[in-house]
PDB file of C-alpha atoms and ligand atoms in Angstrom:
ATOM      1  CA  UNK P  27      82.278 100.593  49.221  1.00 59.00           C
ATOM      2  CA  UNK P  28      80.317 102.713  46.804  1.00 84.00           C
ATOM      3  CA  UNK P  29      77.158 100.864  45.774  1.00 95.00           C
ATOM      4  CA  UNK P  30      73.774 101.573  47.330  1.00 97.00           C
ATOM      5  CA  UNK P  31      72.520  99.274  50.068  1.00 98.00           C
ATOM      6  CA  UNK P  32      68.749  99.153  50.748  1.00 98.00           C
ATOM      7  CA  UNK P  33      66.689  96.858  52.967  1.00 98.00           C
ATOM      8  CA  UNK P  34      63.025  96.020  53.453  1.00 98.00           C
ATOM      9  CA  UNK P  35      61.697  94.969  56.848  1.00 98.00           C
ATOM     10  CA  UNK P  36      58.350  94.096  58.373  1.00 98.00           C
ATOM     11  CA  UNK P  37      56.196  91.439  60.004  1.00 97.00           C
ATOM     12  CA  UNK P  38      54.858  88.384  58.145  1.00 94.00           C
ATOM     13  CA  UNK P  39      52.573  89.298  55.238  1.00 95.00           C
ATOM     14  CA  UNK P  40      53.646  92.958  55.132  1.00 97.00           C
ATOM     15  CA  UNK P  41      54.308  92.953  51.375  1.00 96.00           C
ATOM     16  CA  UNK P  42      58.032  93.689  51.654  1.00 97.00           C
ATOM     17  CA  UNK P  43      59.045  91.019  49.129  1.00 96.00           C
ATOM     18  CA  UNK P  44      56.598  92.415  46.546  1.00 97.00           C
ATOM     19  CA  UNK P  45      57.921  95.946  47.061  1.00 98.00           C
ATOM     20  CA  UNK P  46      61.540  94.772  46.878  1.00 98.00           C
ATOM     21  CA  UNK P  47      60.867  93.217  43.449  1.00 98.00           C
ATOM     22  CA  UNK P  48      58.958  96.307  42.186  1.00 98.00           C
ATOM     23  CA  UNK P  49      61.820  98.543  43.288  1.00 98.00           C
ATOM     24  CA  UNK P  50      64.462  96.325  41.690  1.00 98.00           C
ATOM     25  CA  UNK P  51      62.530  96.346  38.395  1.00 97.00           C
ATOM     26  CA  UNK P  52      62.139 100.141  38.471  1.00 97.00           C
ATOM     27  CA  UNK P  53      65.835 100.714  39.174  1.00 96.00           C
ATOM     28  CA  UNK P  54      66.886  98.273  36.439  1.00 97.00           C
ATOM     29  CA  UNK P  55      64.620 100.122  34.009  1.00 96.00           C
ATOM     30  CA  UNK P  56      66.649 103.245  34.872  1.00 93.00           C
ATOM     31  CA  UNK P  57      69.903 101.497  34.038  1.00 95.00           C
ATOM     32  CA  UNK P  58      71.084 100.497  37.516  1.00 96.00           C
ATOM     33  CA  UNK P  59      72.688  97.141  38.149  1.00 97.00           C
ATOM     34  CA  UNK P  60      70.620  95.621  40.948  1.00 98.00           C
ATOM     35  CA  UNK P  61      71.145  92.586  43.159  1.00 98.00           C
ATOM     36  CA  UNK P  62      67.982  91.496  44.931  1.00 98.00           C
ATOM     37  CA  UNK P  63      68.452  89.100  47.806  1.00 98.00           C
ATOM     38  CA  UNK P  64      66.975  88.001  51.120  1.00 98.00           C
ATOM     39  CA  UNK P  65      67.630  86.674  54.604  1.00 98.00           C
ATOM     40  CA  UNK P  66      67.718  84.019  55.698  1.00 98.00           C
ATOM     41  CA  UNK P  67      68.750  82.178  52.523  1.00 98.00           C
ATOM     42  CA  UNK P  68      70.645  84.627  50.306  1.00 98.00           C
ATOM     43  CA  UNK P  69      73.431  82.125  49.558  1.00 98.00           C
ATOM     44  CA  UNK P  70      73.572  78.401  48.845  1.00 98.00           C
ATOM     45  CA  UNK P  71      74.710  77.675  52.404  1.00 98.00           C
ATOM     46  CA  UNK P  72      72.094  80.127  53.603  1.00 98.00           C
ATOM     47  CA  UNK P  73      69.390  78.090  51.839  1.00 98.00           C
ATOM     48  CA  UNK P  74      70.347  75.124  54.000  1.00 97.00           C
ATOM     49  CA  UNK P  75      70.194  77.346  57.097  1.00 97.00           C
ATOM     50  CA  UNK P  76      66.796  78.702  55.992  1.00 97.00           C
ATOM     51  CA  UNK P  77      65.461  75.140  55.843  1.00 94.00           C
ATOM     52  CA  UNK P  78      66.781  74.435  59.346  1.00 94.00           C
ATOM     53  CA  UNK P  79      65.323  77.680  60.654  1.00 95.00           C
ATOM     54  CA  UNK P  80      61.854  77.649  59.114  1.00 93.00           C
ATOM     55  CA  UNK P  81      60.805  74.071  58.367  1.00 88.00           C
ATOM     56  CA  UNK P  82      57.919  73.296  60.756  1.00 83.00           C
ATOM     57  CA  UNK P  83      58.501  69.561  60.245  1.00 82.00           C
ATOM     58  CA  UNK P  84      61.884  69.695  62.020  1.00 79.00           C
ATOM     59  CA  UNK P  85      61.187  68.604  65.581  1.00 79.00           C
ATOM     60  CA  UNK P  86      61.895  69.272  68.388  1.00 84.00           C
ATOM     61  CA  UNK P  87      61.780  73.048  67.958  1.00 85.00           C
ATOM     62  CA  UNK P  88      65.040  74.992  67.589  1.00 92.00           C
ATOM     63  CA  UNK P  89      66.512  76.370  70.798  1.00 94.00           C
ATOM     64  CA  UNK P  90      66.273  80.206  70.775  1.00 96.00           C
ATOM     65  CA  UNK P  91      70.073  80.494  70.988  1.00 97.00           C
ATOM     66  CA  UNK P  92      70.482  78.167  68.005  1.00 97.00           C
ATOM     67  CA  UNK P  93      67.897  80.206  66.086  1.00 97.00           C
ATOM     68  CA  UNK P  94      69.813  83.421  66.786  1.00 98.00           C
ATOM     69  CA  UNK P  95      73.216  82.006  65.888  1.00 98.00           C
ATOM     70  CA  UNK P  96      71.951  80.428  62.660  1.00 98.00           C
ATOM     71  CA  UNK P  97      70.448  83.789  61.598  1.00 98.00           C
ATOM     72  CA  UNK P  98      73.804  85.427  62.255  1.00 98.00           C
ATOM     73  CA  UNK P  99      75.734  82.695  60.448  1.00 98.00           C
ATOM     74  CA  UNK P 100      73.420  83.181  57.477  1.00 98.00           C
ATOM     75  CA  UNK P 101      74.098  86.944  57.575  1.00 98.00           C
ATOM     76  CA  UNK P 102      77.883  86.664  57.865  1.00 98.00           C
ATOM     77  CA  UNK P 103      77.980  84.379  54.820  1.00 98.00           C
ATOM     78  CA  UNK P 104      75.488  86.556  52.932  1.00 98.00           C
ATOM     79  CA  UNK P 105      77.521  89.733  53.503  1.00 98.00           C
ATOM     80  CA  UNK P 106      80.820  88.122  52.526  1.00 97.00           C
ATOM     81  CA  UNK P 107      79.536  86.250  49.495  1.00 98.00           C
ATOM     82  CA  UNK P 108      76.810  88.506  48.049  1.00 98.00           C
ATOM     83  CA  UNK P 109      76.359  91.939  49.625  1.00 98.00           C
ATOM     84  CA  UNK P 110      79.913  93.263  50.067  1.00 97.00           C
ATOM     85  CA  UNK P 111      81.127  92.191  46.580  1.00 97.00           C
ATOM     86  CA  UNK P 112      78.049  93.737  44.915  1.00 98.00           C
ATOM     87  CA  UNK P 113      78.548  97.022  46.775  1.00 97.00           C
ATOM     88  CA  UNK P 114      82.240  97.009  45.861  1.00 97.00           C
ATOM     89  CA  UNK P 115      81.154  96.624  42.221  1.00 97.00           C
ATOM     90  CA  UNK P 116      78.937  99.752  42.557  1.00 97.00           C
ATOM     91  CA  UNK P 117      75.675  97.830  42.351  1.00 98.00           C
ATOM     92  CA  UNK P 118      72.416  98.528  44.132  1.00 98.00           C
ATOM     93  CA  UNK P 119      71.732  95.800  46.698  1.00 98.00           C
ATOM     94  CA  UNK P 120      68.157  95.297  47.886  1.00 98.00           C
ATOM     95  CA  UNK P 121      67.727  92.808  50.691  1.00 98.00           C
ATOM     96  CA  UNK P 122      64.439  91.432  51.955  1.00 98.00           C
ATOM     97  CA  UNK P 123      65.286  91.494  55.717  1.00 98.00           C
ATOM     98  CA  UNK P 124      68.594  92.287  57.404  1.00 98.00           C
ATOM     99  CA  UNK P 125      69.856  93.330  60.866  1.00 98.00           C
ATOM    100  CA  UNK P 126      66.581  94.907  62.032  1.00 98.00           C
ATOM    101  CA  UNK P 127      64.840  91.539  61.725  1.00 98.00           C
ATOM    102  CA  UNK P 128      67.272  90.095  64.275  1.00 98.00           C
ATOM    103  CA  UNK P 129      66.678  93.012  66.654  1.00 98.00           C
ATOM    104  CA  UNK P 130      62.900  92.710  66.215  1.00 98.00           C
ATOM    105  CA  UNK P 131      62.473  88.907  66.243  1.00 98.00           C
ATOM    106  CA  UNK P 132      65.289  87.694  68.473  1.00 98.00           C
ATOM    107  CA  UNK P 133      65.462  90.890  70.596  1.00 98.00           C
ATOM    108  CA  UNK P 134      61.878  92.113  71.036  1.00 98.00           C
ATOM    109  CA  UNK P 135      60.341  88.733  70.195  1.00 97.00           C
ATOM    110  CA  UNK P 136      62.574  86.219  72.020  1.00 97.00           C
ATOM    111  CA  UNK P 137      63.982  88.587  74.627  1.00 98.00           C
ATOM    112  CA  UNK P 138      67.720  88.467  73.826  1.00 98.00           C
ATOM    113  CA  UNK P 139      69.663  91.433  75.151  1.00 98.00           C
ATOM    114  CA  UNK P 140      69.608  94.143  72.488  1.00 97.00           C
ATOM    115  CA  UNK P 141      73.090  95.462  73.268  1.00 98.00           C
ATOM    116  CA  UNK P 142      74.429  91.932  72.728  1.00 98.00           C
ATOM    117  CA  UNK P 143      72.476  91.677  69.459  1.00 98.00           C
ATOM    118  CA  UNK P 144      73.935  94.978  68.339  1.00 97.00           C
ATOM    119  CA  UNK P 145      77.458  93.575  68.774  1.00 98.00           C
ATOM    120  CA  UNK P 146      76.611  90.276  67.100  1.00 98.00           C
ATOM    121  CA  UNK P 147      74.960  92.063  64.185  1.00 98.00           C
ATOM    122  CA  UNK P 148      78.060  94.241  63.793  1.00 97.00           C
ATOM    123  CA  UNK P 149      80.220  91.112  63.681  1.00 98.00           C
ATOM    124  CA  UNK P 150      77.967  89.480  61.071  1.00 98.00           C
ATOM    125  CA  UNK P 151      77.727  92.628  58.897  1.00 96.00           C
ATOM    126  CA  UNK P 152      81.388  93.544  58.831  1.00 92.00           C
ATOM    127  CA  UNK P 153      80.506  97.211  58.258  1.00 90.00           C
ATOM    128  CA  UNK P 154      77.877  96.740  55.525  1.00 93.00           C
ATOM    129  CA  UNK P 155      74.787  98.609  56.712  1.00 95.00           C
ATOM    130  CA  UNK P 156      71.813  99.789  54.646  1.00 98.00           C
ATOM    131  CA  UNK P 157      71.757 103.469  53.738  1.00 97.00           C
ATOM    132  CA  UNK P 158      67.960 103.320  53.701  1.00 98.00           C
ATOM    133  CA  UNK P 159      65.467 100.836  55.147  1.00 98.00           C
ATOM    134  CA  UNK P 160      61.781 100.617  54.301  1.00 98.00           C
ATOM    135  CA  UNK P 161      59.690  99.313  57.183  1.00 98.00           C
ATOM    136  CA  UNK P 162      56.366  97.973  55.934  1.00 98.00           C
ATOM    137  CA  UNK P 163      54.015  98.453  58.877  1.00 98.00           C
ATOM    138  CA  UNK P 164      50.539  96.973  59.242  1.00 98.00           C
ATOM    139  CA  UNK P 165      48.349  95.411  61.960  1.00 98.00           C
ATOM    140  CA  UNK P 166      49.413  91.892  62.956  1.00 97.00           C
ATOM    141  CA  UNK P 167      45.958  90.426  62.262  1.00 96.00           C
ATOM    142  CA  UNK P 168      46.113  91.692  58.680  1.00 97.00           C
ATOM    143  CA  UNK P 169      49.680  90.505  58.109  1.00 96.00           C
ATOM    144  CA  UNK P 170      48.998  87.009  59.446  1.00 95.00           C
ATOM    145  CA  UNK P 171      45.815  86.771  57.371  1.00 94.00           C
ATOM    146  CA  UNK P 172      47.733  87.722  54.212  1.00 95.00           C
ATOM    147  CA  UNK P 173      50.505  85.215  55.038  1.00 93.00           C
ATOM    148  CA  UNK P 174      47.865  82.486  55.529  1.00 92.00           C
ATOM    149  CA  UNK P 175      46.229  83.268  52.194  1.00 92.00           C
ATOM    150  CA  UNK P 176      49.593  83.277  50.434  1.00 90.00           C
ATOM    151  CA  UNK P 177      50.636  79.856  51.684  1.00 88.00           C
ATOM    152  CA  UNK P 178      47.179  78.283  51.357  1.00 85.00           C
ATOM    153  CA  UNK P 179      45.261  76.457  54.089  1.00 74.00           C
ATOM    154  CA  UNK P 180      46.755  73.068  53.235  1.00 72.00           C
ATOM    155  CA  UNK P 181      50.342  74.036  54.022  1.00 84.00           C
ATOM    156  CA  UNK P 182      51.636  74.223  57.578  1.00 87.00           C
ATOM    157  CA  UNK P 183      52.699  77.602  58.975  1.00 87.00           C
ATOM    158  CA  UNK P 184      56.484  77.976  59.256  1.00 89.00           C
ATOM    159  CA  UNK P 185      58.435  78.176  62.533  1.00 88.00           C
ATOM    160  CA  UNK P 186      57.774  81.922  62.988  1.00 92.00           C
ATOM    161  CA  UNK P 187      54.336  82.265  61.449  1.00 89.00           C
ATOM    162  CA  UNK P 188      53.106  79.588  63.897  1.00 89.00           C
ATOM    163  CA  UNK P 189      54.103  81.763  66.888  1.00 92.00           C
ATOM    164  CA  UNK P 190      51.427  83.475  69.045  1.00 94.00           C
ATOM    165  CA  UNK P 191      49.764  86.756  68.097  1.00 96.00           C
ATOM    166  CA  UNK P 192      51.441  88.293  71.173  1.00 97.00           C
ATOM    167  CA  UNK P 193      54.866  87.333  69.731  1.00 97.00           C
ATOM    168  CA  UNK P 194      54.032  89.042  66.429  1.00 97.00           C
ATOM    169  CA  UNK P 195      52.721  92.120  68.281  1.00 98.00           C
ATOM    170  CA  UNK P 196      56.085  92.396  70.066  1.00 98.00           C
ATOM    171  CA  UNK P 197      57.850  92.163  66.690  1.00 98.00           C
ATOM    172  CA  UNK P 198      55.715  94.920  65.191  1.00 98.00           C
ATOM    173  CA  UNK P 199      56.264  97.189  68.203  1.00 98.00           C
ATOM    174  CA  UNK P 200      59.976  96.305  68.098  1.00 98.00           C
ATOM    175  CA  UNK P 201      60.299  97.360  64.462  1.00 98.00           C
ATOM    176  CA  UNK P 202      58.518 100.650  65.220  1.00 98.00           C
ATOM    177  CA  UNK P 203      60.825 101.292  68.191  1.00 98.00           C
ATOM    178  CA  UNK P 204      63.896 100.636  65.998  1.00 98.00           C
ATOM    179  CA  UNK P 205      62.492 103.096  63.427  1.00 98.00           C
ATOM    180  CA  UNK P 206      61.937 105.762  66.106  1.00 98.00           C
ATOM    181  CA  UNK P 207      65.568 105.373  67.200  1.00 98.00           C
ATOM    182  CA  UNK P 208      66.911 105.712  63.631  1.00 97.00           C
ATOM    183  CA  UNK P 209      64.510 107.998  61.758  1.00 97.00           C
ATOM    184  CA  UNK P 210      67.194 109.105  59.305  1.00 95.00           C
ATOM    185  CA  UNK P 211      67.728 105.538  58.038  1.00 97.00           C
ATOM    186  CA  UNK P 212      64.311 103.938  58.459  1.00 98.00           C
ATOM    187  CA  UNK P 213      61.240 105.048  56.550  1.00 98.00           C
ATOM    188  CA  UNK P 214      57.982 103.665  57.983  1.00 98.00           C
ATOM    189  CA  UNK P 215      55.300 102.946  55.386  1.00 98.00           C
ATOM    190  CA  UNK P 216      51.622 102.205  55.952  1.00 98.00           C
ATOM    191  CA  UNK P 217      51.547  98.775  54.303  1.00 98.00           C
ATOM    192  CA  UNK P 218      47.740  98.576  54.301  1.00 98.00           C
ATOM    193  CA  UNK P 219      47.725 100.936  51.294  1.00 98.00           C
ATOM    194  CA  UNK P 220      47.592  99.728  47.669  1.00 97.00           C
ATOM    195  CA  UNK P 221      50.893  98.348  46.410  1.00 97.00           C
ATOM    196  CA  UNK P 222      51.232 100.823  43.519  1.00 98.00           C
ATOM    197  CA  UNK P 223      50.917 103.794  45.907  1.00 98.00           C
ATOM    198  CA  UNK P 224      53.513 102.247  48.211  1.00 98.00           C
ATOM    199  CA  UNK P 225      55.842 101.709  45.268  1.00 98.00           C
ATOM    200  CA  UNK P 226      55.559 105.387  44.289  1.00 98.00           C
ATOM    201  CA  UNK P 227      56.280 106.485  47.857  1.00 98.00           C
ATOM    202  CA  UNK P 228      59.330 104.213  47.982  1.00 98.00           C
ATOM    203  CA  UNK P 229      60.622 105.618  44.686  1.00 97.00           C
ATOM    204  CA  UNK P 230      60.186 109.221  45.776  1.00 96.00           C
ATOM    205  CA  UNK P 231      61.893 108.556  49.141  1.00 96.00           C
ATOM    206  CA  UNK P 232      64.792 106.958  47.329  1.00 96.00           C
ATOM    207  CA  UNK P 233      65.112 109.911  44.959  1.00 93.00           C
ATOM    208  CA  UNK P 234      65.053 112.371  47.848  1.00 93.00           C
ATOM    209  CA  UNK P 235      67.319 110.546  50.308  1.00 89.00           C
ATOM    210  CA  UNK P 236      69.768 108.704  48.060  1.00 88.00           C
ATOM    211  CA  UNK P 237      69.758 110.463  44.715  1.00 85.00           C
ATOM    212  CA  UNK P 238      69.029 113.929  46.180  1.00 81.00           C
ATOM    213  CA  UNK P 239      66.355 114.679  43.595  1.00 77.00           C
ATOM    214  CA  UNK P 240      63.652 116.979  44.971  1.00 67.00           C
TER     215      UNK P 240
HETATM  216  P1  LIG Z 312      60.498  85.556  55.287  1.00 70.27           P
HETATM  217  O1  LIG Z 312      61.800  85.885  54.648  1.00 70.27           O
HETATM  218  O2  LIG Z 312      59.661  84.682  54.445  1.00 70.27           O
HETATM  219  O3  LIG Z 312      59.795  86.721  55.835  1.00 70.27           O
HETATM  220  O4  LIG Z 312      60.817  84.575  56.527  1.00 70.27           O
HETATM  221  C1  LIG Z 312      61.914  84.700  57.303  1.00 70.27           C
HETATM  222  C2  LIG Z 312      61.522  84.501  58.746  1.00 70.27           C
HETATM  223  O5  LIG Z 312      62.721  84.557  59.534  1.00 70.27           O
HETATM  224  C3  LIG Z 312      60.589  85.575  59.273  1.00 70.27           C
HETATM  225  O6  LIG Z 312      59.610  84.983  60.083  1.00 70.27           O
HETATM  226  C4  LIG Z 312      61.489  86.422  60.140  1.00 70.27           C
HETATM  227  C5  LIG Z 312      62.581  85.494  60.587  1.00 70.27           C
HETATM  228  N1  LIG Z 312      63.863  86.145  60.844  1.00 70.27           N
HETATM  229  C6  LIG Z 312      64.316  86.270  62.151  1.00 70.27           C
HETATM  230  O7  LIG Z 312      63.660  85.824  63.077  1.00 70.27           O
HETATM  231  N2  LIG Z 312      65.513  86.888  62.375  1.00 70.27           N
HETATM  232  C7  LIG Z 312      66.309  87.366  61.371  1.00 70.27           C
HETATM  233  O8  LIG Z 312      67.378  87.914  61.632  1.00 70.27           O
HETATM  234  C8  LIG Z 312      65.815  87.220  60.010  1.00 70.27           C
HETATM  235  C9  LIG Z 312      66.649  87.723  58.884  1.00 70.27           C
HETATM  236  C10 LIG Z 312      64.616  86.615  59.791  1.00 70.27           C
END
C-alpha cells in the first residue's frame, strides 16, 4: 500500500475533528487526493453501528463486551471498504479516531486486557496502521465543557460523554501512555492552544516526518 495514513485521537471535545478537516483542506490545496473519515461510522454499516454505540436513548446500556466488539466490527468494515482501497489508490487517508481509541476507551477506560485488544485491533486493521497519529491532549474538564457547549444543553450526552470524570481521566492518561510507548508514531499536541497554531504545528510535523521537508 502506498498512500499516506494519518489518524487523530483524543478525549471528547479535544478539537480533533476540526484539525482533521483543516488538514484535509490544506493537503487538497497542495494537490493531494484526500479521504477524510471517522470511527465509529466511516461506512454505511458503520453508521448503523455508531447509532447502536452512542445513542443514549437505547436502554438498557450496552454490555462492555458488546461495545468492544461493535467498535471492532465497525473498524474491520471501515478498513476493508474505505481505508485499504484509498491507500491502494495512493490517497491520503485521515481518520478521526482509530485503534488507539479502542486501547484508550475499552482498555484503560473499561479495563479490557490490552494484549487481547492489541490482537483484536490487528485482526480488525488487517495491516493498515497510521504512519502518523496526532494526539490532541487537554484537561478532561476543558474537553467535557467544550463537548457540552457543542451539543447544547438541550441535547442528552451520548453513551461515552455521560460517563464519569474518572472514566475520562483514565482515557486521557491511557492516550498519553500509548503515546509514550510509540513516540515515533504519535505526536502529542497541547490542544488548549488556538486552533490555527495547532494546525501549523500539525502541518510542520507532517512535512518533517512524512514528506521529509526540513
Ligand atoms: P466521536 O467520534 O464523536 O468522538 O465519538 C465516538 C465515541 O466513541 C467517543 O466517545 C470514543 C468512542 N470510541 C471508543 O470507545 N472506542 C473506539 O474504538 C472508538 C473508535 C471510539
